mmCIF file of C-alpha atoms in Angstrom:
data_model
loop_
_atom_site.group_PDB
_atom_site.id
_atom_site.type_symbol
_atom_site.label_atom_id
_atom_site.label_comp_id
_atom_site.label_asym_id
_atom_site.label_seq_id
_atom_site.Cartn_x
_atom_site.Cartn_y
_atom_site.Cartn_z
ATOM 1 C CA MET B 1 -31.633 111.424 -82.711
ATOM 2 C CA ASN B 2 -35.130 112.201 -81.383
ATOM 3 C CA LEU B 3 -35.102 115.634 -83.056
ATOM 4 C CA LEU B 4 -34.075 114.067 -86.378
ATOM 5 C CA LEU B 5 -36.854 111.505 -86.112
ATOM 6 C CA ILE B 6 -39.397 114.234 -85.338
ATOM 7 C CA LEU B 7 -38.188 116.242 -88.326
ATOM 8 C CA LEU B 8 -38.371 113.247 -90.673
ATOM 9 C CA SER B 9 -41.821 112.331 -89.347
ATOM 10 C CA ALA B 10 -43.025 115.851 -90.131
ATOM 11 C CA VAL B 11 -41.501 115.591 -93.609
ATOM 12 C CA LEU B 12 -43.269 112.258 -94.101
ATOM 13 C CA VAL B 13 -46.638 113.795 -93.224
ATOM 14 C CA VAL B 14 -45.993 116.660 -95.657
ATOM 15 C CA TRP B 15 -45.147 114.236 -98.464
ATOM 16 C CA ILE B 16 -48.247 112.142 -97.826
ATOM 17 C CA VAL B 17 -50.371 115.260 -98.244
ATOM 18 C CA LEU B 18 -48.395 116.478 -101.288
ATOM 19 C CA ALA B 19 -48.427 113.109 -103.038
ATOM 20 C CA VAL B 20 -52.183 112.772 -102.704
ATOM 21 C CA GLU B 21 -52.827 116.356 -103.829
ATOM 22 C CA VAL B 22 -50.442 116.232 -106.782
ATOM 23 C CA TRP B 23 -51.837 112.944 -108.103
ATOM 24 C CA ARG B 24 -55.426 114.105 -107.724
ATOM 25 C CA GLY B 25 -54.684 117.542 -109.139
ATOM 26 C CA LEU B 26 -52.695 116.471 -112.176
ATOM 27 C CA ASP B 27 -55.345 113.871 -113.008
ATOM 28 C CA THR B 28 -57.761 116.751 -113.571
ATOM 29 C CA LEU B 29 -55.576 118.382 -116.241
ATOM 30 C CA SER B 30 -56.509 117.756 -119.857
ATOM 31 C CA PRO B 31 -54.280 117.898 -122.939
ATOM 32 C CA LEU B 32 -55.034 120.331 -125.737
ATOM 33 C CA GLU B 33 -54.288 117.624 -128.271
ATOM 34 C CA GLY B 34 -57.378 115.750 -129.382
ATOM 35 C CA LEU B 35 -59.790 118.615 -128.722
ATOM 36 C CA SER B 36 -61.876 119.845 -131.613
ATOM 37 C CA GLY B 37 -60.977 123.225 -133.058
ATOM 38 C CA THR B 38 -62.571 126.182 -134.754
ATOM 39 C CA VAL B 39 -60.811 127.871 -137.666
ATOM 40 C CA SER B 40 -63.029 130.939 -137.520
ATOM 41 C CA GLY B 41 -63.801 132.803 -134.331
ATOM 42 C CA PRO B 42 -63.073 136.134 -132.634
ATOM 43 C CA PHE B 43 -60.342 138.302 -134.123
ATOM 44 C CA LEU B 44 -57.086 137.357 -132.381
ATOM 45 C CA SER B 45 -54.115 139.634 -131.751
ATOM 46 C CA ILE B 46 -50.868 137.773 -131.080
ATOM 47 C CA ILE B 47 -48.368 139.993 -129.288
ATOM 48 C CA VAL B 48 -44.741 138.875 -129.209
ATOM 49 C CA PRO B 49 -42.125 140.843 -127.210
ATOM 50 C CA VAL B 50 -38.726 140.481 -128.855
ATOM 51 C CA ARG B 51 -35.364 141.484 -127.429
ATOM 52 C CA ASN B 52 -32.154 140.115 -128.941
ATOM 53 C CA GLU B 53 -33.918 137.059 -130.361
ATOM 54 C CA GLU B 54 -32.256 136.957 -133.782
ATOM 55 C CA VAL B 55 -31.684 133.202 -133.484
ATOM 56 C CA ALA B 56 -35.187 132.103 -132.489
ATOM 57 C CA ILE B 57 -37.699 134.659 -133.751
ATOM 58 C CA THR B 58 -37.927 133.604 -137.412
ATOM 59 C CA ASP B 59 -38.621 129.936 -136.678
ATOM 60 C CA SER B 60 -41.152 130.864 -134.006
ATOM 61 C CA ILE B 61 -43.172 133.199 -136.225
ATOM 62 C CA LEU B 62 -42.996 130.884 -139.233
ATOM 63 C CA SER B 63 -44.463 128.109 -137.090
ATOM 64 C CA GLN B 64 -47.271 130.459 -136.053
ATOM 65 C CA LEU B 65 -48.028 131.456 -139.639
ATOM 66 C CA LYS B 66 -48.881 127.795 -140.375
ATOM 67 C CA GLN B 67 -51.789 127.869 -137.930
ATOM 68 C CA ASP B 68 -55.190 127.030 -139.445
ATOM 69 C CA TYR B 69 -57.030 129.669 -137.398
ATOM 70 C CA LYS B 70 -58.020 132.407 -139.844
ATOM 71 C CA ARG B 71 -58.635 135.689 -138.052
ATOM 72 C CA ILE B 72 -55.228 136.702 -136.703
ATOM 73 C CA GLU B 73 -52.887 139.664 -136.587
ATOM 74 C CA TRP B 74 -49.336 139.545 -135.259
ATOM 75 C CA ILE B 75 -47.684 142.424 -133.445
ATOM 76 C CA LEU B 76 -43.941 141.951 -133.028
ATOM 77 C CA VAL B 77 -42.570 144.404 -130.499
ATOM 78 C CA ASN B 78 -38.836 145.036 -130.705
ATOM 79 C CA ASP B 79 -37.731 145.933 -127.182
ATOM 80 C CA ARG B 80 -34.470 147.856 -127.646
ATOM 81 C CA SER B 81 -32.652 144.967 -129.355
ATOM 82 C CA THR B 82 -28.950 145.361 -130.019
ATOM 83 C CA ASP B 83 -28.523 142.431 -132.426
ATOM 84 C CA ARG B 84 -30.133 141.705 -135.826
ATOM 85 C CA THR B 85 -33.617 141.226 -134.355
ATOM 86 C CA PRO B 86 -35.044 144.433 -135.951
ATOM 87 C CA GLU B 87 -34.001 143.282 -139.418
ATOM 88 C CA LYS B 88 -35.377 139.787 -138.795
ATOM 89 C CA ILE B 89 -38.843 140.962 -137.755
ATOM 90 C CA GLU B 90 -39.028 143.544 -140.547
ATOM 91 C CA ALA B 91 -38.288 140.734 -143.010
ATOM 92 C CA LEU B 92 -41.102 138.680 -141.483
ATOM 93 C CA ALA B 93 -43.501 141.608 -141.844
ATOM 94 C CA LYS B 94 -42.690 141.793 -145.550
ATOM 95 C CA MET B 95 -43.574 138.106 -145.901
ATOM 96 C CA ASP B 96 -47.096 138.422 -144.471
ATOM 97 C CA ASN B 97 -49.296 141.520 -144.314
ATOM 98 C CA ARG B 98 -50.910 140.285 -141.101
ATOM 99 C CA ILE B 99 -47.676 141.097 -139.254
ATOM 100 C CA ARG B 100 -47.042 144.535 -137.805
ATOM 101 C CA VAL B 101 -43.795 145.653 -136.211
ATOM 102 C CA LEU B 102 -43.369 148.102 -133.366
ATOM 103 C CA HIS B 103 -39.931 149.334 -132.312
ATOM 104 C CA ILE B 104 -39.330 150.576 -128.758
ATOM 105 C CA ASP B 105 -36.195 152.654 -128.192
ATOM 106 C CA THR B 106 -36.580 153.714 -124.558
ATOM 107 C CA LEU B 107 -37.739 152.136 -121.298
ATOM 108 C CA LYS B 108 -40.185 154.190 -119.267
ATOM 109 C CA LYS B 109 -39.410 154.598 -115.568
ATOM 110 C CA GLY B 110 -41.078 151.998 -113.392
ATOM 111 C CA TRP B 111 -41.471 149.447 -116.190
ATOM 112 C CA LEU B 112 -39.691 146.189 -116.947
ATOM 113 C CA GLY B 113 -38.809 145.898 -120.620
ATOM 114 C CA LYS B 114 -40.911 142.859 -121.476
ATOM 115 C CA ASN B 115 -43.954 144.195 -119.637
ATOM 116 C CA GLN B 116 -43.720 147.518 -121.448
ATOM 117 C CA ALA B 117 -43.392 145.728 -124.798
ATOM 118 C CA LEU B 118 -46.503 143.648 -124.145
ATOM 119 C CA TYR B 119 -48.443 146.729 -123.080
ATOM 120 C CA LYS B 120 -47.331 148.752 -126.102
ATOM 121 C CA GLY B 121 -48.344 145.897 -128.342
ATOM 122 C CA TYR B 122 -51.773 145.792 -126.739
ATOM 123 C CA LEU B 123 -52.271 149.514 -127.356
ATOM 124 C CA ILE B 124 -52.112 149.069 -131.138
ATOM 125 C CA SER B 125 -53.862 145.701 -131.255
ATOM 126 C CA LYS B 126 -57.375 145.213 -132.612
ATOM 127 C CA GLY B 127 -58.414 141.763 -131.411
ATOM 128 C CA THR B 128 -61.175 140.931 -128.985
ATOM 129 C CA LEU B 129 -58.877 138.089 -127.974
ATOM 130 C CA ILE B 130 -55.206 138.727 -127.133
ATOM 131 C CA LEU B 131 -52.476 136.112 -127.018
ATOM 132 C CA PHE B 132 -49.237 136.955 -125.253
ATOM 133 C CA THR B 133 -46.548 134.515 -126.348
ATOM 134 C CA ASP B 134 -42.753 134.426 -126.196
ATOM 135 C CA ALA B 135 -40.365 134.865 -129.106
ATOM 136 C CA ASP B 136 -38.803 131.410 -128.772
ATOM 137 C CA VAL B 137 -41.976 129.277 -128.747
ATOM 138 C CA LEU B 138 -42.484 126.799 -131.584
ATOM 139 C CA TYR B 139 -46.051 125.934 -132.573
ATOM 140 C CA LYS B 140 -45.681 122.268 -133.526
ATOM 141 C CA ASP B 141 -49.302 121.588 -134.505
ATOM 142 C CA PRO B 142 -51.183 123.748 -137.055
ATOM 143 C CA ALA B 143 -54.370 123.289 -135.013
ATOM 144 C CA THR B 144 -52.921 124.676 -131.765
ATOM 145 C CA LEU B 145 -54.688 128.035 -131.961
ATOM 146 C CA SER B 146 -57.968 126.713 -133.349
ATOM 147 C CA ARG B 147 -58.170 124.164 -130.535
ATOM 148 C CA ALA B 148 -57.213 126.728 -127.911
ATOM 149 C CA VAL B 149 -59.854 129.214 -129.092
ATOM 150 C CA ALA B 150 -62.508 126.474 -129.258
ATOM 151 C CA ALA B 151 -61.690 125.370 -125.698
ATOM 152 C CA PHE B 152 -61.664 129.007 -124.612
ATOM 153 C CA GLN B 153 -65.162 129.547 -126.002
ATOM 154 C CA SER B 154 -66.709 126.245 -124.941
ATOM 155 C CA GLN B 155 -65.532 126.685 -121.352
ATOM 156 C CA LYS B 156 -66.550 130.370 -121.322
ATOM 157 C CA LEU B 157 -63.097 131.443 -120.146
ATOM 158 C CA ASP B 158 -61.575 134.865 -119.653
ATOM 159 C CA HIS B 159 -58.023 133.483 -119.670
ATOM 160 C CA LEU B 160 -56.422 130.285 -120.943
ATOM 161 C CA THR B 161 -52.809 129.292 -120.424
ATOM 162 C CA LEU B 162 -51.058 126.302 -121.985
ATOM 163 C CA ALA B 163 -48.185 124.319 -120.498
ATOM 164 C CA PRO B 164 -45.658 123.632 -123.303
ATOM 165 C CA ASN B 165 -43.032 120.966 -123.679
ATOM 166 C CA ILE B 166 -39.766 122.393 -122.362
ATOM 167 C CA LYS B 167 -36.973 121.102 -124.565
ATOM 168 C CA SER B 168 -33.582 120.610 -122.927
ATOM 169 C CA LYS B 169 -30.501 119.314 -124.712
ATOM 170 C CA THR B 170 -28.086 118.385 -121.926
ATOM 171 C CA PHE B 171 -28.572 115.777 -119.217
ATOM 172 C CA TRP B 172 -28.118 118.081 -116.225
ATOM 173 C CA LEU B 173 -30.358 120.719 -117.750
ATOM 174 C CA LYS B 174 -33.079 118.098 -118.290
ATOM 175 C CA SER B 175 -32.702 117.075 -114.645
ATOM 176 C CA PHE B 176 -32.776 120.651 -113.398
ATOM 177 C CA VAL B 177 -35.824 121.674 -115.447
ATOM 178 C CA SER B 178 -37.668 118.516 -114.394
ATOM 179 C CA PHE B 179 -36.967 119.298 -110.742
ATOM 180 C CA PHE B 180 -38.152 122.871 -111.272
ATOM 181 C CA LEU B 181 -41.467 121.589 -112.676
ATOM 182 C CA PHE B 182 -41.647 119.117 -109.815
ATOM 183 C CA GLY B 183 -41.404 121.944 -107.299
ATOM 184 C CA PHE B 184 -43.674 124.216 -109.317
ATOM 185 C CA SER B 185 -46.404 121.571 -109.326
ATOM 186 C CA PHE B 186 -46.787 121.253 -105.586
ATOM 187 C CA TYR B 187 -45.852 124.853 -104.783
ATOM 188 C CA LYS B 188 -48.146 126.588 -107.278
ATOM 189 C CA ARG B 189 -50.692 123.761 -107.802
ATOM 190 C CA PRO B 190 -51.394 124.691 -111.446
ATOM 191 C CA TRP B 191 -54.531 122.537 -111.630
ATOM 192 C CA LYS B 192 -56.237 125.063 -109.356
ATOM 193 C CA ALA B 193 -56.442 127.370 -112.374
ATOM 194 C CA ASN B 194 -59.370 125.248 -113.566
ATOM 195 C CA ASP B 195 -61.246 125.531 -110.276
ATOM 196 C CA PRO B 196 -63.528 128.594 -110.262
ATOM 197 C CA SER B 197 -63.825 128.384 -106.481
ATOM 198 C CA SER B 198 -60.058 128.606 -106.011
ATOM 199 C CA ALA B 199 -58.200 131.905 -105.707
ATOM 200 C CA THR B 200 -55.003 130.322 -107.080
ATOM 201 C CA GLY B 201 -54.094 131.754 -110.469
ATOM 202 C CA VAL B 202 -51.512 130.556 -112.998
ATOM 203 C CA GLY B 203 -49.992 132.054 -116.130
ATOM 204 C CA ILE B 204 -47.298 130.597 -118.402
ATOM 205 C CA GLY B 205 -45.318 132.929 -120.660
ATOM 206 C CA ALA B 206 -45.394 130.608 -123.662
ATOM 207 C CA PHE B 207 -49.163 130.999 -124.022
ATOM 208 C CA ASN B 208 -51.461 133.459 -122.239
ATOM 209 C CA LEU B 209 -54.755 133.880 -124.098
ATOM 210 C CA ILE B 210 -57.090 136.495 -122.633
ATOM 211 C CA THR B 211 -60.138 138.495 -123.629
ATOM 212 C CA ARG B 212 -59.497 142.153 -124.245
ATOM 213 C CA SER B 213 -62.215 143.111 -121.796
ATOM 214 C CA ALA B 214 -60.800 140.961 -118.976
ATOM 215 C CA TYR B 215 -57.287 142.263 -119.631
ATOM 216 C CA GLU B 216 -58.481 145.840 -119.377
ATOM 217 C CA GLU B 217 -60.595 145.173 -116.289
ATOM 218 C CA ILE B 218 -57.635 143.761 -114.331
ATOM 219 C CA GLY B 219 -55.557 146.828 -115.208
ATOM 220 C CA THR B 220 -53.486 145.524 -118.167
ATOM 221 C CA HIS B 221 -49.718 145.199 -117.789
ATOM 222 C CA GLU B 222 -49.731 148.607 -116.109
ATOM 223 C CA LYS B 223 -50.871 146.762 -113.003
ATOM 224 C CA ILE B 224 -47.835 144.458 -113.068
ATOM 225 C CA LYS B 225 -45.373 146.666 -114.944
ATOM 226 C CA HIS B 226 -42.644 146.223 -112.321
ATOM 227 C CA MET B 227 -42.968 142.454 -111.787
ATOM 228 C CA PRO B 228 -40.375 140.113 -113.338
ATOM 229 C CA ASP B 229 -42.752 137.124 -113.137
ATOM 230 C CA ASP B 230 -45.268 138.907 -115.376
ATOM 231 C CA ASP B 231 -46.746 135.727 -116.859
ATOM 232 C CA LEU B 232 -47.575 134.232 -113.472
ATOM 233 C CA GLN B 233 -48.801 137.572 -112.145
ATOM 234 C CA LEU B 234 -51.171 137.948 -115.089
ATOM 235 C CA GLY B 235 -52.818 134.675 -114.083
ATOM 236 C CA ILE B 236 -52.904 135.644 -110.433
ATOM 237 C CA HIS B 237 -54.611 138.957 -111.199
ATOM 238 C CA ILE B 238 -57.150 137.208 -113.411
ATOM 239 C CA LYS B 239 -58.243 135.081 -110.445
ATOM 240 C CA LYS B 240 -58.128 138.051 -108.083
ATOM 241 C CA GLY B 241 -60.431 139.867 -110.461
ATOM 242 C CA GLY B 242 -62.989 137.071 -110.252
ATOM 243 C CA LYS B 243 -62.415 135.988 -113.855
ATOM 244 C CA ARG B 244 -62.680 132.447 -115.185
ATOM 245 C CA GLN B 245 -59.356 130.779 -115.933
ATOM 246 C CA GLY B 246 -58.264 127.523 -117.541
ATOM 247 C CA LEU B 247 -55.056 125.555 -117.989
ATOM 248 C CA LEU B 248 -54.370 122.764 -120.467
ATOM 249 C CA THR B 249 -51.207 120.845 -121.209
ATOM 250 C CA ALA B 250 -49.827 121.199 -124.748
ATOM 251 C CA LEU B 251 -46.752 118.977 -124.746
ATOM 252 C CA HIS B 252 -47.183 117.998 -128.402
ATOM 253 C CA SER B 253 -48.422 121.370 -129.640
ATOM 254 C CA LEU B 254 -46.041 123.903 -128.104
ATOM 255 C CA GLU B 255 -42.321 123.623 -127.554
ATOM 256 C CA VAL B 256 -39.808 125.996 -126.063
ATOM 257 C CA GLU B 257 -36.132 125.590 -125.366
ATOM 258 C CA TRP B 258 -36.218 127.352 -122.046
ATOM 259 C CA TYR B 259 -32.453 127.531 -121.630
ATOM 260 C CA HIS B 260 -29.530 126.304 -123.712
ATOM 261 C CA SER B 261 -27.407 125.165 -120.767
ATOM 262 C CA LEU B 262 -27.469 124.685 -117.010
ATOM 263 C CA LYS B 263 -25.487 127.913 -116.642
ATOM 264 C CA GLY B 264 -28.138 129.656 -118.733
ATOM 265 C CA ALA B 265 -30.832 128.289 -116.410
ATOM 266 C CA PHE B 266 -29.048 129.732 -113.386
ATOM 267 C CA GLN B 267 -28.779 133.091 -115.155
ATOM 268 C CA GLY B 268 -32.409 133.023 -116.257
ATOM 269 C CA LEU B 269 -33.687 132.294 -112.765
ATOM 270 C CA GLU B 270 -31.887 135.370 -111.443
ATOM 271 C CA LYS B 271 -34.862 137.371 -112.664
ATOM 272 C CA ASN B 272 -37.667 135.383 -111.054
ATOM 273 C CA THR B 273 -36.340 133.435 -108.070
ATOM 274 C CA PHE B 274 -35.970 136.229 -105.511
ATOM 275 C CA ALA B 275 -39.093 137.933 -106.885
ATOM 276 C CA GLY B 276 -41.063 134.721 -106.381
ATOM 277 C CA LEU B 277 -39.979 134.793 -102.746
ATOM 278 C CA HIS B 278 -41.169 138.401 -102.434
ATOM 279 C CA TYR B 279 -37.584 139.682 -102.003
ATOM 280 C CA SER B 280 -37.627 138.290 -98.469
ATOM 281 C CA ILE B 281 -34.461 136.837 -96.903
ATOM 282 C CA LEU B 282 -36.653 134.976 -94.432
ATOM 283 C CA LEU B 283 -38.530 133.254 -97.273
ATOM 284 C CA VAL B 284 -35.245 132.492 -99.034
ATOM 285 C CA VAL B 285 -33.908 130.731 -95.933
ATOM 286 C CA PHE B 286 -37.225 128.932 -95.478
ATOM 287 C CA ALA B 287 -37.250 127.794 -99.122
ATOM 288 C CA MET B 288 -33.660 126.549 -99.080
ATOM 289 C CA THR B 289 -34.155 124.759 -95.765
ATOM 290 C CA GLY B 290 -37.448 123.287 -96.933
ATOM 291 C CA VAL B 291 -35.989 121.916 -100.168
ATOM 292 C CA PHE B 292 -33.033 120.395 -98.329
ATOM 293 C CA CYS B 293 -35.089 118.769 -95.577
ATOM 294 C CA SER B 294 -37.797 117.470 -97.890
ATOM 295 C CA THR B 295 -35.793 116.253 -100.900
ATOM 296 C CA VAL B 296 -32.150 115.823 -99.849
ATOM 297 C CA LEU B 297 -32.080 114.833 -96.172
ATOM 298 C CA PRO B 298 -34.037 111.542 -96.592
ATOM 299 C CA PHE B 299 -31.450 110.335 -99.115
ATOM 300 C CA LEU B 300 -28.789 110.827 -96.412
ATOM 301 C CA THR B 301 -30.678 109.448 -93.416
ATOM 302 C CA ILE B 302 -31.609 106.292 -95.346
ATOM 303 C CA PHE B 303 -28.107 105.121 -94.375
ATOM 304 C CA SER B 304 -28.712 105.726 -90.668
ATOM 305 C CA GLY B 305 -28.016 102.929 -88.218
ATOM 306 C CA HIS B 306 -31.319 103.710 -86.489
ATOM 307 C CA ASN B 307 -34.005 101.360 -87.850
ATOM 308 C CA LEU B 308 -36.939 103.725 -87.391
ATOM 309 C CA ILE B 309 -35.105 106.643 -89.020
ATOM 310 C CA ARG B 310 -34.152 104.385 -91.918
ATOM 311 C CA THR B 311 -37.766 103.224 -92.312
ATOM 312 C CA VAL B 312 -39.218 106.731 -92.240
ATOM 313 C CA SER B 313 -36.560 107.884 -94.742
ATOM 314 C CA LEU B 314 -37.469 105.033 -97.083
ATOM 315 C CA LEU B 315 -41.152 105.924 -96.928
ATOM 316 C CA ILE B 316 -40.362 109.562 -97.730
ATOM 317 C CA ILE B 317 -38.224 108.540 -100.712
ATOM 318 C CA LEU B 318 -40.999 106.298 -102.023
ATOM 319 C CA LEU B 319 -43.484 109.176 -101.796
ATOM 320 C CA ILE B 320 -41.027 111.511 -103.528
ATOM 321 C CA PHE B 321 -40.583 108.968 -106.333
ATOM 322 C CA ILE B 322 -44.348 108.521 -106.726
ATOM 323 C CA THR B 323 -44.950 112.271 -106.861
ATOM 324 C CA TYR B 324 -42.013 112.974 -109.166
ATOM 325 C CA PHE B 325 -43.116 110.212 -111.546
ATOM 326 C CA LYS B 326 -46.582 111.726 -111.841
ATOM 327 C CA VAL B 327 -45.249 115.233 -112.523
ATOM 328 C CA ILE B 328 -42.774 114.038 -115.164
ATOM 329 C CA LYS B 329 -45.447 111.923 -116.857
ATOM 330 C CA GLU B 330 -48.060 114.682 -117.021
ATOM 331 C CA MET B 331 -45.980 117.857 -117.409
ATOM 332 C CA THR B 332 -42.962 116.812 -119.515
ATOM 333 C CA LYS B 333 -41.773 114.439 -122.229
ATOM 334 C CA GLU B 334 -38.676 113.475 -120.249
ATOM 335 C CA SER B 335 -37.787 110.087 -118.764
ATOM 336 C CA PRO B 336 -38.927 109.406 -115.184
ATOM 337 C CA LEU B 337 -35.481 107.852 -114.663
ATOM 338 C CA LEU B 338 -34.228 111.379 -114.022
ATOM 339 C CA ILE B 339 -35.556 110.823 -110.526
ATOM 340 C CA LEU B 340 -32.406 108.819 -109.777
ATOM 341 C CA PHE B 341 -30.515 112.119 -109.699
ATOM 342 C CA LEU B 342 -33.133 114.061 -107.759
ATOM 343 C CA PRO B 343 -31.076 114.798 -104.603
ATOM 344 C CA PHE B 344 -28.306 116.243 -106.764
ATOM 345 C CA THR B 345 -30.678 118.427 -108.773
ATOM 346 C CA ALA B 346 -32.296 119.517 -105.496
ATOM 347 C CA LEU B 347 -28.888 120.752 -104.363
ATOM 348 C CA LEU B 348 -28.462 122.562 -107.686
ATOM 349 C CA PHE B 349 -31.827 124.214 -107.134
ATOM 350 C CA ILE B 350 -30.813 125.332 -103.636
ATOM 351 C CA TYR B 351 -27.661 126.765 -105.167
ATOM 352 C CA SER B 352 -29.715 128.635 -107.792
ATOM 353 C CA ILE B 353 -31.821 130.267 -105.042
ATOM 354 C CA ALA B 354 -28.735 131.304 -103.079
ATOM 355 C CA ARG B 355 -26.993 132.533 -106.230
ATOM 356 C CA ALA B 356 -29.940 134.630 -107.403
ATOM 357 C CA THR B 357 -30.366 136.197 -103.965
ATOM 358 C CA PHE B 358 -26.661 136.979 -103.589
ATOM 359 C CA LEU B 359 -26.378 138.535 -107.059
ATOM 360 C CA THR B 360 -29.512 140.600 -106.541
ATOM 361 C CA PHE B 361 -27.999 142.180 -103.422
ATOM 362 C CA LYS B 362 -24.564 142.505 -105.013
ATOM 363 C CA ARG B 363 -25.964 144.358 -108.038
ATOM 364 C CA GLY B 364 -28.519 146.284 -106.041
ATOM 365 C CA GLY B 365 -31.301 144.802 -108.145
ATOM 366 C CA ILE B 366 -32.054 142.276 -110.856
ATOM 367 C CA GLU B 367 -30.293 142.384 -114.194
ATOM 368 C CA TRP B 368 -32.294 141.129 -117.151
ATOM 369 C CA ARG B 369 -31.281 141.364 -120.798
ATOM 370 C CA GLY B 370 -28.922 144.260 -120.225
ATOM 371 C CA THR B 371 -31.107 146.348 -117.905
ATOM 372 C CA VAL B 372 -30.726 146.605 -114.116
ATOM 373 C CA TYR B 373 -33.907 147.123 -112.096
ATOM 374 C CA PRO B 374 -33.176 148.484 -108.572
ATOM 375 C CA LEU B 375 -34.093 146.192 -105.690
ATOM 376 C CA LYS B 376 -35.393 149.071 -103.607
ATOM 377 C CA GLU B 377 -37.980 149.962 -106.243
ATOM 378 C CA LEU B 378 -38.941 146.328 -106.840
ATOM 379 C CA ARG B 379 -39.505 145.743 -103.143
ATOM 380 C CA GLN B 380 -41.616 148.863 -102.723
ATOM 381 C CA LYS B 381 -43.780 148.061 -105.731
ATOM 382 C CA ARG B 382 -44.240 144.418 -104.708
ATOM 383 C CA LYS B 383 -46.106 145.482 -101.599
#
């Protein structure tokens, strides 16, 4: 009983610190919407890696073509697609002469497919600004790019990333994605991107806008060619390189359907989960234990017959609710009522970590979009 009380007391202290930091940090984030824009600025190259995206790519590019920013080229990089993606992007290129298409047939040793596609796109791009964006992102507001470029210039940034609205169709997927963002917020502290004195860097795959010079100075995607979490790593290397970074929310300007189902979310996280834990079993155990003790255990011990344990558990739950509410309000368009299912989604998240780790060892590496990348190589290159 004493050990349980000590553990819960430690968890309470952690949540006090996290709640204060998350509320303060998220209050510093600004939305892109409402900012003034500029329709004419530096020439912008938008590079879109595309692999088996026949369903999403047309709508995504058509939404981008409606942008009011004038000086743009699009480079659509077909990364060894096996569906009708090549035909789809060639049709788009015929619609607008600002679109160029690059087809990649082979994967060079040591590269992940998406990273190679982004790098190849950069090599033929002309812009002084480069935007890396995903093939399933919808640009909901025609002023998204003009506002982003204006903010980029006014803040004298080298890199700007936007947090999109993540659209989820099913209840459990909404709950799972919301919990993921909840954990991401206090684990990665995205607001630190806006603090020049902080070494914490952030990048989000839906929207990574960077100057050509900064991209080249940090080593381009060659520097992170083997990293599955390329978007995050791009932001991290920007900060490591002493560059100026910014993050804005764009919940009404950008939208992406991250996954179509909860099963799809589990499969998608196979690529990044173990990588994010540096392929370390020790960190996996620590992460799973930490999630359970901090977000599941208090919901069990609240029913304890010990008054003090029950009181401490209640305080922890209140802090979790306060923190979760703030994250959902600032980083999503979902209902804060999803918090009622938080302990269950926490267990699903623990399962996703265990599943990704197990499958990585079983396969001898990570499998992503039909390609297996050996764990031994990934571990060596992560060092």
